[in-house]
Coordinates of C-alpha atoms and ligand atoms in Angstrom, one line a residue:
M434 CA -5.2 -42.5 -19.6
A435 CA -2.4 -43.2 -17.0
S436 CA 0.4 -42.1 -19.4
A437 CA 3.5 -40.2 -18.5
L438 CA 3.1 -36.5 -17.5
P439 CA 3.8 -34.3 -20.6
R440 CA 6.6 -31.8 -20.5
L441 CA 5.6 -28.2 -19.5
D442 CA 6.0 -26.8 -23.0
E443 CA 3.8 -29.6 -24.4
I444 CA 1.1 -28.7 -21.8
V445 CA 1.4 -25.0 -22.6
E446 CA 1.0 -25.8 -26.4
E447 CA -2.0 -28.0 -25.9
F448 CA -3.7 -25.5 -23.6
A449 CA -3.2 -22.7 -26.2
E450 CA -4.9 -24.8 -28.8
L451 CA -7.9 -25.5 -26.7
T452 CA -10.2 -22.5 -26.9
D453 CA -13.3 -24.2 -25.6
G454 CA -13.7 -24.0 -21.8
T455 CA -15.2 -27.5 -21.5
E456 CA -12.3 -29.0 -23.6
R457 CA -9.8 -27.3 -21.3
L458 CA -11.5 -28.8 -18.3
E459 CA -11.3 -32.2 -19.9
Y460 CA -7.6 -31.8 -20.7
L461 CA -7.0 -30.7 -17.1
I462 CA -8.7 -33.8 -15.8
E463 CA -6.6 -35.9 -18.2
L464 CA -3.4 -34.3 -16.9
G465 CA -4.4 -35.4 -13.4
D466 CA -4.6 -38.9 -14.6
C467 CA -0.9 -38.7 -15.4
L468 CA 0.2 -38.2 -11.8
T469 CA 2.4 -40.9 -10.3
A470 CA 0.7 -42.8 -7.6
F471 CA 0.8 -41.1 -4.2
P472 CA 1.5 -43.2 -1.1
D473 CA -1.5 -43.4 1.3
S474 CA 0.9 -43.1 4.2
A475 CA 1.9 -39.6 3.1
R476 CA -1.7 -38.3 3.2
T477 CA -1.0 -36.6 6.5
E478 CA -1.7 -33.1 7.8
A479 CA 1.9 -32.1 7.6
N480 CA 1.9 -32.9 3.9
R481 CA -1.4 -31.1 3.2
V482 CA -1.2 -27.8 1.4
Q483 CA -3.1 -25.2 3.5
G484 CA -5.2 -22.7 1.7
C485 CA -6.7 -25.1 -0.9
Q486 CA -10.4 -25.6 -1.1
S487 CA -9.9 -29.3 -1.7
N488 CA -7.3 -31.6 -0.1
V489 CA -3.9 -31.4 -1.8
W490 CA -0.9 -33.4 -0.5
L491 CA 2.6 -32.7 -1.7
I492 CA 5.9 -34.3 -0.8
L493 CA 9.4 -34.5 -2.1
D494 CA 10.0 -37.8 -3.9
A495 CA 13.0 -38.9 -1.8
A496 CA 13.8 -41.8 -4.1
L497 CA 14.3 -39.4 -7.0
S498 CA 15.5 -36.1 -5.5
G499 CA 19.1 -35.9 -4.7
S500 CA 20.8 -36.8 -8.0
T501 CA 23.4 -34.1 -8.7
A502 CA 22.9 -31.4 -11.2
T503 CA 25.3 -30.6 -13.9
A504 CA 27.2 -27.4 -13.2
S505 CA 25.4 -24.4 -14.4
G506 CA 28.5 -22.3 -14.4
S507 CA 27.0 -19.6 -12.3
S508 CA 28.4 -20.8 -8.9
G509 CA 30.7 -23.3 -7.5
L510 CA 27.9 -24.7 -5.4
A511 CA 25.9 -25.7 -8.5
A512 CA 27.7 -29.0 -9.1
S513 CA 26.3 -30.5 -5.9
E514 CA 22.8 -29.1 -6.2
P515 CA 20.1 -31.8 -6.3
R516 CA 17.4 -31.7 -8.8
L517 CA 14.1 -32.1 -6.9
K518 CA 11.1 -34.3 -7.8
F519 CA 7.8 -34.0 -6.2
L520 CA 4.8 -36.3 -5.7
A521 CA 1.4 -34.8 -5.2
D522 CA -2.3 -35.7 -5.3
S523 CA -5.7 -34.2 -4.6
D524 CA -9.2 -35.5 -4.0
A525 CA -10.6 -33.2 -6.7
P526 CA -10.2 -34.2 -10.4
M527 CA -9.6 -30.7 -11.7
V528 CA -7.1 -29.9 -9.0
R529 CA -5.2 -33.0 -9.8
G530 CA -4.7 -31.4 -13.2
L531 CA -3.4 -28.2 -11.7
V532 CA -1.1 -30.2 -9.5
A533 CA 0.2 -32.0 -12.6
I534 CA 1.0 -28.7 -14.3
L535 CA 2.9 -27.6 -11.2
L536 CA 4.9 -30.8 -11.0
A537 CA 5.7 -30.4 -14.7
A538 CA 6.9 -26.9 -14.0
F539 CA 8.9 -27.6 -10.9
S540 CA 10.1 -31.1 -11.1
N541 CA 13.7 -31.8 -12.2
R542 CA 14.9 -28.3 -11.1
T543 CA 17.4 -27.3 -8.4
P544 CA 16.1 -25.6 -5.3
R545 CA 17.5 -22.3 -6.5
E546 CA 15.9 -22.7 -9.9
I547 CA 12.6 -23.4 -8.1
L548 CA 12.9 -20.3 -5.9
A549 CA 13.7 -18.1 -8.9
F550 CA 11.0 -19.6 -11.2
G551 CA 8.4 -16.9 -12.0
V552 CA 5.0 -18.7 -12.1
E553 CA 3.0 -15.6 -13.1
P554 CA 4.2 -15.7 -16.7
L555 CA 3.3 -19.4 -16.9
F556 CA -0.2 -18.8 -15.4
E557 CA -0.6 -16.0 -17.9
R558 CA 0.3 -18.2 -20.8
L559 CA -2.1 -20.9 -19.6
K560 CA -4.7 -18.1 -19.0
L561 CA -5.3 -19.7 -15.6
R562 CA -6.3 -16.5 -13.9
T563 CA -9.4 -16.1 -16.0
F564 CA -10.0 -19.8 -16.4
L565 CA -9.9 -20.7 -12.7
S566 CA -12.3 -19.6 -10.0
P567 CA -10.8 -17.2 -7.5
M568 CA -10.7 -19.9 -4.8
R569 CA -8.9 -22.3 -7.1
S570 CA -6.4 -19.5 -8.1
N571 CA -5.7 -19.0 -4.4
G572 CA -5.2 -22.7 -3.9
L573 CA -2.8 -22.8 -6.8
H574 CA -0.8 -20.0 -5.2
S575 CA -0.7 -21.9 -1.9
M576 CA 0.7 -25.0 -3.8
V577 CA 3.4 -22.8 -5.3
L578 CA 4.3 -21.5 -1.9
F579 CA 4.4 -25.0 -0.5
V580 CA 6.7 -26.2 -3.2
R581 CA 9.0 -23.2 -2.6
G582 CA 9.0 -24.0 1.1
L583 CA 10.2 -27.5 0.4
A584 CA 12.9 -26.2 -2.0
E585 CA 14.0 -23.7 0.6
R586 CA 14.4 -26.3 3.2
V587 CA 16.5 -28.6 0.9
E588 CA 18.7 -25.6 0.0
A589 CA 19.1 -24.6 3.7
A590 CA 20.1 -28.2 4.6
R591 CA 22.5 -28.4 1.6
I592 CA 24.5 -25.2 2.5
G593 CA 24.2 -25.9 6.2
A594 CA 22.5 -22.6 6.9
G595 CA 19.2 -21.3 8.1
P596 CA 16.4 -20.5 5.6
V597 CA 17.5 -19.1 2.3
A598 CA 17.5 -15.3 2.2
V599 CA 15.0 -13.9 -0.3
T600 CA 17.1 -11.9 -2.8
S601 CA 16.2 -10.1 -5.9
A602 CA 17.2 -13.3 -7.8
N603 CA 14.8 -15.6 -6.1
R604 CA 12.0 -13.4 -4.9
P605 CA 8.7 -14.7 -6.2
N606 CA 6.6 -12.8 -8.7
V607 CA 8.3 -9.5 -8.4
S608 CA 9.4 -7.4 -11.3
A609 CA 12.7 -5.8 -10.4
E610 CA 12.3 -2.1 -11.0
P611 CA 15.2 0.3 -11.0
V612 CA 14.7 3.3 -8.8
A613 CA 14.7 6.4 -10.9
T614 CA 17.9 8.4 -10.4
E615 CA 17.8 10.7 -13.3
R616 CA 17.2 14.5 -12.8
V617 CA 13.6 15.5 -12.4
V618 CA 12.1 17.1 -15.4
P619 CA 9.7 19.7 -14.1
L620 CA 6.0 19.7 -15.1
T621 CA 5.5 22.4 -17.7
D622 CA 2.5 24.8 -17.6
E623 CA 1.1 23.1 -20.7
E624 CA 1.3 19.7 -19.1
V625 CA -0.4 20.9 -15.9
S626 CA -3.1 22.5 -18.1
R627 CA -3.6 19.2 -19.9
L628 CA -3.7 17.3 -16.7
R629 CA -6.3 19.7 -15.3
D630 CA -8.6 18.8 -18.3
D631 CA -8.7 15.2 -16.8
F632 CA -10.5 16.6 -13.7
P633 CA -14.0 17.7 -14.5
I634 CA -14.5 19.3 -11.1
L635 CA -11.6 21.7 -11.7
A636 CA -13.6 23.4 -14.4
T637 CA -16.6 24.1 -12.3
T638 CA -17.7 27.1 -10.4
V639 CA -18.8 27.5 -6.8
G640 CA -21.0 29.9 -4.8
D641 CA -22.1 32.8 -7.0
G642 CA -20.5 31.4 -10.1
V643 CA -16.8 32.0 -9.3
P644 CA -14.3 29.5 -10.7
L645 CA -13.1 26.9 -8.2
I646 CA -9.6 27.0 -6.9
Y647 CA -9.1 23.8 -5.0
L648 CA -6.4 24.1 -2.3
D649 CA -7.7 21.5 0.1
N650 CA -5.7 18.6 -1.2
A651 CA -4.3 17.5 2.1
A652 CA -7.9 16.8 3.2
T653 CA -8.8 14.9 0.0
T654 CA -7.8 15.3 -3.6
Q655 CA -10.1 15.4 -6.7
R656 CA -10.6 12.4 -9.1
P657 CA -9.5 12.3 -12.8
R658 CA -11.8 10.8 -15.4
A659 CA -9.6 7.7 -15.5
V660 CA -10.7 6.9 -11.9
I661 CA -14.3 7.9 -12.4
D662 CA -14.5 5.8 -15.5
T663 CA -12.9 2.8 -13.8
I664 CA -15.6 3.0 -11.1
R665 CA -18.4 3.2 -13.7
E666 CA -17.0 0.5 -15.8
A667 CA -16.7 -1.9 -12.8
Y668 CA -20.4 -1.5 -11.9
E669 CA -21.6 -1.5 -15.5
C670 CA -19.5 -4.3 -17.0
Y671 CA -18.2 -6.9 -14.6
F672 CA -19.0 -6.3 -10.9
S673 CA -19.3 -9.3 -8.5
N674 CA -17.9 -10.3 -5.1
V675 CA -14.3 -11.3 -4.9
H676 CA -12.5 -14.5 -3.8
R677 CA -15.8 -16.3 -3.5
G678 CA -17.9 -17.3 -6.6
G679 CA -16.7 -19.7 -9.2
H680 CA -18.2 -17.8 -12.1
S681 CA -16.6 -15.6 -14.8
L682 CA -17.7 -12.3 -13.3
A683 CA -16.2 -13.2 -9.9
A684 CA -13.0 -14.2 -11.6
R685 CA -12.8 -11.0 -13.5
T686 CA -13.6 -8.9 -10.5
T687 CA -11.0 -10.8 -8.4
E688 CA -8.4 -10.4 -11.1
R689 CA -9.0 -6.6 -11.1
Y690 CA -9.0 -6.4 -7.3
E691 CA -5.8 -8.4 -7.0
G692 CA -4.4 -6.3 -9.9
A693 CA -4.9 -3.2 -7.8
R694 CA -2.9 -4.9 -5.0
E695 CA -0.1 -5.4 -7.5
S696 CA -0.3 -1.7 -8.4
V697 CA 0.2 -0.8 -4.8
R698 CA 3.0 -3.2 -4.4
R699 CA 4.7 -1.7 -7.4
L700 CA 4.2 1.8 -6.2
L701 CA 5.8 1.0 -2.8
N702 CA 8.3 -1.4 -4.3
A703 CA 7.2 -3.9 -1.7
A704 CA 8.9 -7.3 -2.0
R705 CA 5.7 -9.2 -1.8
K706 CA 2.1 -8.6 -2.9
H707 CA 0.7 -10.1 0.2
E708 CA 2.4 -7.5 2.3
V709 CA -0.2 -5.1 1.0
I710 CA -3.4 -5.1 3.1
F711 CA -6.4 -3.2 1.9
T712 CA -8.0 -1.2 4.7
S713 CA -10.6 1.5 4.7
G714 CA -7.9 4.2 5.1
T715 CA -4.9 5.4 7.2
T716 CA -7.0 5.5 10.3
S717 CA -8.1 1.9 10.1
A718 CA -4.5 0.8 9.2
V719 CA -3.1 2.4 12.3
N720 CA -5.9 0.9 14.4
L721 CA -5.1 -2.5 12.9
V722 CA -1.5 -2.3 14.0
A723 CA -2.3 -0.9 17.4
Q724 CA -4.9 -3.6 18.2
S725 CA -3.3 -6.6 16.5
W726 CA 0.5 -6.0 16.9
G727 CA 0.1 -3.8 19.9
L728 CA -2.0 -6.1 22.1
E729 CA 0.5 -8.9 21.4
N730 CA 3.7 -7.0 21.9
V731 CA 3.1 -4.1 24.3
G732 CA 2.7 -4.4 28.0
S733 CA 2.6 -2.2 31.1
G734 CA 5.5 0.1 31.5
D735 CA 6.4 -0.2 27.8
E736 CA 6.7 3.0 25.7
I737 CA 5.3 4.1 22.3
L738 CA 7.2 7.0 20.9
L739 CA 5.2 9.5 18.9
T740 CA 5.8 13.1 17.8
I741 CA 3.9 16.2 18.7
M742 CA 3.0 16.7 15.0
E743 CA 0.9 13.6 14.7
H744 CA -2.6 13.5 13.3
H745 CA -5.2 12.2 15.7
S746 CA -5.2 8.9 13.7
N747 CA -1.7 8.3 14.9
I748 CA -2.4 9.3 18.5
V749 CA -5.8 8.0 19.6
P750 CA -5.3 4.3 18.6
W751 CA -2.2 4.3 20.8
Q752 CA -4.0 6.0 23.6
Q753 CA -6.6 3.3 23.4
L754 CA -3.8 0.7 23.5
A755 CA -2.3 2.5 26.5
A756 CA -5.6 2.3 28.3
R757 CA -5.8 -1.4 27.7
T758 CA -2.1 -2.3 28.4
G759 CA -0.8 0.4 30.7
C760 CA 1.9 1.4 28.3
R761 CA 3.1 5.0 28.2
L762 CA 3.0 7.4 25.2
R763 CA 5.8 9.9 24.7
F764 CA 5.7 12.8 22.3
A765 CA 8.9 14.1 20.8
P766 CA 9.1 17.9 20.5
L767 CA 9.6 20.3 17.5
S768 CA 12.7 22.3 16.9
T769 CA 12.4 26.0 16.8
D770 CA 12.1 26.0 13.0
G771 CA 9.0 23.8 12.9
R772 CA 10.9 20.6 12.1
L773 CA 11.1 17.5 14.4
D774 CA 13.8 17.8 17.0
L775 CA 15.6 14.7 15.8
D776 CA 18.1 14.7 18.7
A777 CA 15.4 14.8 21.3
W778 CA 13.4 12.1 19.4
T779 CA 16.5 9.9 19.3
G780 CA 17.1 10.5 23.1
M781 CA 13.6 9.3 23.7
L782 CA 14.2 5.8 22.2
T783 CA 14.8 3.8 25.4
E784 CA 15.0 0.1 26.2
R785 CA 11.3 0.4 27.1
T786 CA 10.3 1.7 23.6
R787 CA 8.4 -1.0 21.7
L788 CA 7.3 1.1 18.7
A789 CA 8.0 4.5 17.1
A790 CA 5.1 5.8 15.1
F791 CA 5.6 9.0 13.1
T792 CA 4.2 10.9 10.2
A793 CA 6.3 11.2 7.0
V794 CA 4.9 14.6 6.3
S795 CA 2.9 16.7 8.8
N796 CA -0.6 17.5 7.6
V797 CA -0.3 20.9 9.4
L798 CA 3.3 22.1 9.2
G799 CA 4.1 20.4 5.9
T800 CA 7.3 19.3 7.5
V801 CA 9.0 16.4 5.6
N802 CA 10.5 14.2 8.3
P803 CA 13.8 12.3 7.8
I804 CA 11.9 8.9 8.0
E805 CA 14.8 6.8 6.6
E806 CA 17.2 8.1 9.3
M807 CA 14.5 7.8 12.0
T808 CA 13.8 4.2 10.9
R809 CA 17.5 3.4 11.0
R810 CA 17.9 4.8 14.5
A811 CA 14.8 3.1 15.8
H812 CA 15.9 -0.2 14.4
A813 CA 19.3 0.2 15.9
A814 CA 17.5 0.5 19.3
G815 CA 15.4 -2.6 18.5
V816 CA 12.2 -0.6 18.0
V817 CA 9.5 -1.4 15.5
V818 CA 8.6 1.5 13.2
M819 CA 5.2 2.6 11.9
V820 CA 5.1 5.4 9.3
D821 CA 1.9 7.4 8.8
A822 CA 2.4 8.1 5.1
A823 CA -1.1 9.7 4.4
Q824 CA 0.5 13.0 3.3
S825 CA 3.6 11.4 1.7
V826 CA 2.7 8.4 -0.6
P827 CA 0.4 10.6 -2.8
H828 CA 3.1 13.2 -3.3
Q829 CA 6.6 11.7 -3.4
R830 CA 8.2 8.3 -4.0
L831 CA 8.2 6.0 -0.9
D832 CA 10.1 2.8 -1.4
V833 CA 9.3 0.5 1.5
Q834 CA 12.3 -1.7 1.0
R835 CA 14.7 1.2 0.9
L836 CA 13.0 2.7 3.9
D837 CA 12.9 -0.6 5.8
A838 CA 9.9 0.5 7.8
D839 CA 7.9 -2.3 9.5
F840 CA 4.5 -0.7 8.8
V841 CA 3.4 2.0 6.4
A842 CA -0.2 3.4 6.2
F843 CA -1.9 5.6 3.7
S844 CA -5.3 6.5 2.2
G845 CA -6.6 6.3 -1.3
H846 CA -8.7 9.4 -1.2
K847 CA -5.7 11.6 -0.8
M848 CA -4.2 10.3 -4.0
L849 CA -7.0 10.6 -6.6
G850 CA -8.7 7.3 -5.4
P851 CA -12.1 6.8 -3.7
A852 CA -12.7 7.4 0.0
G853 CA -13.1 4.2 2.0
I854 CA -10.0 2.5 0.7
G855 CA -6.5 2.6 2.1
V856 CA -3.5 0.5 2.6
L857 CA -1.4 -1.0 5.4
Y858 CA 1.9 -2.2 4.2
G859 CA 3.6 -4.6 6.7
K860 CA 6.7 -6.7 6.6
E861 CA 5.7 -10.3 5.9
A862 CA 7.3 -11.7 9.1
L863 CA 5.5 -9.2 11.3
L864 CA 2.1 -9.6 9.6
E865 CA 2.5 -13.4 9.8
S866 CA 3.2 -13.2 13.5
M867 CA 0.1 -11.0 14.2
P868 CA -3.4 -12.3 15.1
P869 CA -6.2 -11.2 12.8
F870 CA -7.7 -7.8 13.7
L871 CA -11.3 -8.4 12.6
G872 CA -13.0 -11.8 12.3
G873 CA -15.5 -12.9 9.7
G874 CA -15.7 -14.3 6.2
S875 CA -12.7 -14.4 3.9
M876 CA -10.1 -14.2 6.7
I877 CA -10.3 -17.9 7.6
R878 CA -8.8 -21.1 6.4
T879 CA -11.2 -23.3 8.3
V880 CA -13.9 -22.8 10.9
T881 CA -15.4 -25.3 13.3
T882 CA -18.0 -24.7 15.9
D883 CA -15.3 -24.0 18.5
R884 CA -12.4 -22.5 16.6
F885 CA -11.0 -21.0 13.4
E886 CA -7.7 -21.1 11.5
P887 CA -6.8 -17.8 9.9
A888 CA -6.2 -17.5 6.2
M889 CA -2.9 -16.7 4.7
L890 CA -1.8 -13.1 4.1
P891 CA -3.3 -10.8 2.9
A892 CA -6.8 -12.4 3.4
K893 CA -6.1 -12.8 7.2
F894 CA -6.5 -9.0 7.6
E895 CA -9.3 -8.5 5.1
A896 CA -12.4 -9.8 6.8
G897 CA -15.7 -9.6 5.1
T898 CA -16.5 -8.2 1.6
P899 CA -13.9 -5.5 1.0
P900 CA -14.4 -2.2 -0.8
I901 CA -13.9 -3.9 -4.1
V902 CA -14.5 -1.2 -6.6
D903 CA -12.7 1.4 -4.4
A904 CA -9.6 -0.8 -4.5
I905 CA -9.8 -1.3 -8.2
A906 CA -10.2 2.5 -8.7
L907 CA -7.2 3.0 -6.4
G908 CA -5.2 0.9 -8.8
A909 CA -6.3 3.2 -11.6
A910 CA -5.3 6.2 -9.5
I911 CA -1.9 4.8 -8.9
E912 CA -1.4 4.1 -12.7
Y913 CA -2.4 7.7 -13.4
L914 CA 0.1 9.0 -10.8
E915 CA 2.8 6.8 -12.1
R916 CA 2.3 8.1 -15.6
I917 CA 3.1 11.6 -14.4
G918 CA 5.9 10.4 -12.1
L919 CA 6.0 10.9 -8.3
E920 CA 9.3 12.8 -8.5
R921 CA 7.8 15.3 -10.9
I922 CA 4.7 15.7 -8.7
H923 CA 6.8 16.4 -5.6
H924 CA 9.0 18.9 -7.5
H925 CA 5.9 20.8 -8.8
E926 CA 4.4 21.0 -5.3
V927 CA 7.6 22.3 -3.7
R928 CA 7.6 25.0 -6.4
L929 CA 4.0 25.9 -5.6
C930 CA 4.8 26.0 -1.9
Q931 CA 7.8 28.3 -2.6
A932 CA 5.5 30.6 -4.6
A933 CA 3.0 30.6 -1.7
H934 CA 5.6 31.4 0.9
A935 CA 7.0 34.2 -1.3
A936 CA 3.5 35.7 -2.1
M937 CA 2.4 35.5 1.6
A938 CA 5.5 36.9 3.1
D939 CA 4.5 40.5 2.7
I940 CA 0.9 40.2 3.9
D941 CA 0.7 42.0 7.2
G942 CA -0.2 39.8 10.1
V943 CA 0.0 36.5 8.2
E944 CA 2.2 34.0 9.9
L945 CA 3.2 30.8 8.2
L946 CA 3.6 27.7 10.4
G947 CA 6.3 25.1 9.9
P948 CA 9.7 25.3 8.3
A949 CA 11.0 26.9 5.1
P950 CA 9.7 25.4 1.8
E951 CA 12.8 23.3 1.2
H952 CA 11.8 21.2 4.2
K953 CA 8.2 20.9 3.3
G954 CA 5.7 19.2 1.1
G955 CA 2.9 21.2 -0.7
I956 CA 1.3 22.6 2.5
A957 CA 1.1 26.2 3.5
T958 CA -0.7 26.6 6.9
F959 CA -1.0 30.1 8.4
T960 CA -2.7 32.3 10.9
M961 CA -3.9 35.9 10.2
R962 CA -3.7 38.3 13.1
G963 CA -7.1 39.7 14.1
A964 CA -9.1 37.0 12.3
H965 CA -10.3 33.5 13.2
A966 CA -9.1 30.8 10.8
D967 CA -12.7 30.0 10.0
E968 CA -13.4 33.6 9.0
V969 CA -10.4 33.7 6.8
A970 CA -11.5 30.5 5.0
K971 CA -15.0 32.0 4.6
V972 CA -13.6 35.1 2.8
L973 CA -11.5 32.9 0.6
D974 CA -14.4 30.7 -0.2
A975 CA -16.5 33.7 -1.3
Q976 CA -13.8 34.0 -4.0
G977 CA -13.9 30.4 -5.0
I978 CA -10.9 29.3 -3.0
A979 CA -11.2 26.1 -1.0
V980 CA -8.9 25.8 2.0
R981 CA -9.3 24.1 5.3
A982 CA -9.7 25.9 8.7
G983 CA -9.6 24.3 12.1
H984 CA -7.2 22.1 14.1
H985 CA -6.8 19.7 11.1
C986 CA -7.2 16.7 13.5
A987 CA -3.9 17.7 15.2
M988 CA -5.1 19.3 18.5
P989 CA -2.0 18.4 20.5
L990 CA 0.2 20.2 17.9
H991 CA -2.1 23.3 18.0
D992 CA -2.0 23.3 21.8
R993 CA 1.8 23.2 21.7
L994 CA 1.8 26.1 19.2
G995 CA -0.6 28.0 21.4
L996 CA -3.3 28.1 18.8
S997 CA -6.9 26.9 18.7
A998 CA -7.0 26.8 14.9
S999 CA -5.2 27.6 11.7
C1000 CA -5.9 28.0 8.0
R1001 CA -4.3 25.6 5.5
A1002 CA -3.8 25.7 1.7
S1003 CA -2.5 22.4 0.3
F1004 CA -1.5 21.8 -3.2
Y1005 CA -1.4 19.0 -5.8
F1006 CA 0.1 18.6 -9.2
Y1007 CA -2.9 20.1 -10.9
N1008 CA -2.6 23.4 -9.1
T1009 CA -0.9 26.3 -10.8
V1010 CA 1.3 29.2 -9.8
A1011 CA -1.5 31.5 -11.1
E1012 CA -3.9 29.9 -8.6
V1013 CA -1.4 30.4 -5.8
E1014 CA -1.2 34.1 -6.8
R1015 CA -5.0 34.4 -6.8
F1016 CA -5.0 32.8 -3.3
A1017 CA -2.5 35.4 -2.1
E1018 CA -4.5 38.2 -3.6
S1019 CA -7.6 36.9 -1.8
L1020 CA -5.6 36.9 1.4
R1021 CA -4.8 40.6 0.9
T1022 CA -8.6 41.2 0.4
A1023 CA -9.2 39.4 3.7
R1024 CA -6.5 41.5 5.4
R1025 CA -8.2 44.7 4.2
L1026 CA -11.6 43.5 5.3
F1027 CA -10.5 42.5 8.8
D1028 CA -8.5 45.7 9.2
R1029 CA -11.6 47.7 8.3
A1030 CA -13.6 45.7 10.7
A1031 CA -11.1 46.3 13.5
T1032 CA -11.2 50.1 13.0
R1033 CA -15.0 50.4 12.7
P1034 CA -16.4 53.1 15.0
G1035 CA -17.1 51.6 18.5
K1036 CA -14.8 48.7 18.0
S1037 CA -12.1 48.5 20.7
T1038 CA -8.6 47.7 19.5
Ligands
C6P2597 N1 -5.9 14.2 7.3 C1 -6.5 16.5 6.7 O1 -7.3 17.3 6.4 P1 -8.0 9.0 6.9 O2 -9.0 9.9 7.4 O3 -7.9 7.7 7.6 O4 -8.0 8.9 5.4 O5 -6.5 9.8 7.1 C2 -6.2 10.1 8.4 C3 -4.9 10.9 8.4 C4 -3.8 10.3 9.0 N2 -2.6 10.9 9.0 C5 -2.4 12.1 8.4 C6 -1.0 12.7 8.4 C7 -3.5 12.7 7.8 O6 -3.3 13.9 7.2 C8 -4.8 12.1 7.8 C9 -5.9 12.8 7.2 C10 -6.9 15.0 6.6 O7 -5.4 16.8 7.2 C11 -8.3 14.8 7.2 S1 -8.4 15.0 8.9

């Protein structure tokens, strides 16, 4: 054909008219024929787009770029902004067509226009996501990043500065969402009742046919039909592996898997989708950071600052790192009211501290830590921050950009999703600088017999076949939570916790751990004088009430409190005040039972 490249709107129109897959392929190949000749001398490694299955070379057309743009009126700088032109080529005919579409989209624009250009709506209109194989989609994404990189460099040179800061105006593919500031509308009893209907298990009975009262939500939550159906639909209707096959099922599965990543990004308000790494849970996310970031950045004599209220998942990986590097772990103490002693913690940030890892909400005390302030103080001391948000993300809004934490970890099963899926959020620059944690398929760009090149984010940290359906179902769980509203969920749980504190206050020998309800999430952990935690849980279980007893994977905290175990009731949005009252009533029954046992003839007091 060798004719001029059509305009972008002409391409979009033509594509829309072609409904037959083969015809679309033919058109794509025709578009490739419209590319301007690419100089052989420019087919170098530096000009090759990494991350594409086939070879793609892309350069700025120096002869054409640099003519000045007409002033857009938005800024005084606009008058001197060049409009960029690109030359590109590939050794694969179809990819040449994709390259042609990108050139039609990006050519003749200023660097700032290129950086602000949202490609997702374009790809959507062209239906490229479903039309292309997952590998080709990834390659296309790599090309977009490459073009943006070139535009960034031109802009930096033009304004005589370093790289252009990513702002809400030029950030790629991110929908700017306002943070909700309006007053929280509490969940009504009718709403909670309707929500409960979504959870088949909440209508079941346990033991001798007593209705279940599920108060073990900090261990794991229950799943609504929306999540259960998503899992069944995936296996029944479209399941395949992701990021591999070129067939339609693989494309659909990959689309859903990547859609779930977008749901996580939206939930966290992360700036970039590839800052979301799927892991198997909080535990593996912390291990990833400890092994990958830790081994690169922590040495003998360095310090990691933890708190005494950490879960073993946020202690043991650092102990393992300490054993390998000779670094020292320090544990910040509690204040007398069961909160973190913030002054002591701040005083423990020294010039030797490399990382501060802390939980957002204690899984035992329920304490909500001031993570924004802690992050600010840690950063002021040059310390990297890792937030264990396992008990936080499911219950209240956590905005990673506002928080500014470097790493955030949480688990899907504590927020209506399946077990075996979790998330590590990491800032792009940090994740880019870290070596891969696990090696294998998917996490590579190239492999030879003696070396490998890691893939781009997020694939670099997702070696092997991931928990595909679990991730997709986590996306469904997030959508469900968003429909209720995280602010309303938190509000309801605080109300339940207040009700629990009030109802438990007058039970003789029951001692609540942690601070007052206004400083807590929906967790009420307690001991009962004269009874082992396990025995109390058994009495409650006989009445259908599920609570957890033990050290809750927080042995150092229990040691510090002088306890071997405690009993924990933990709430979610589907629990009711009536259930909390039934729970307190059952505690009274337990109290009477243990009192009688203590006064049985022959029993020493
Ligand atoms: N706490 C509890 O009953 P995993 O197991 O990786 O999904 O989550 C580990 C974890 C990490 N941090 C905190 C604060 C947690 O509460 C948990 C899990 C459960 O308290 C199971 S031990």
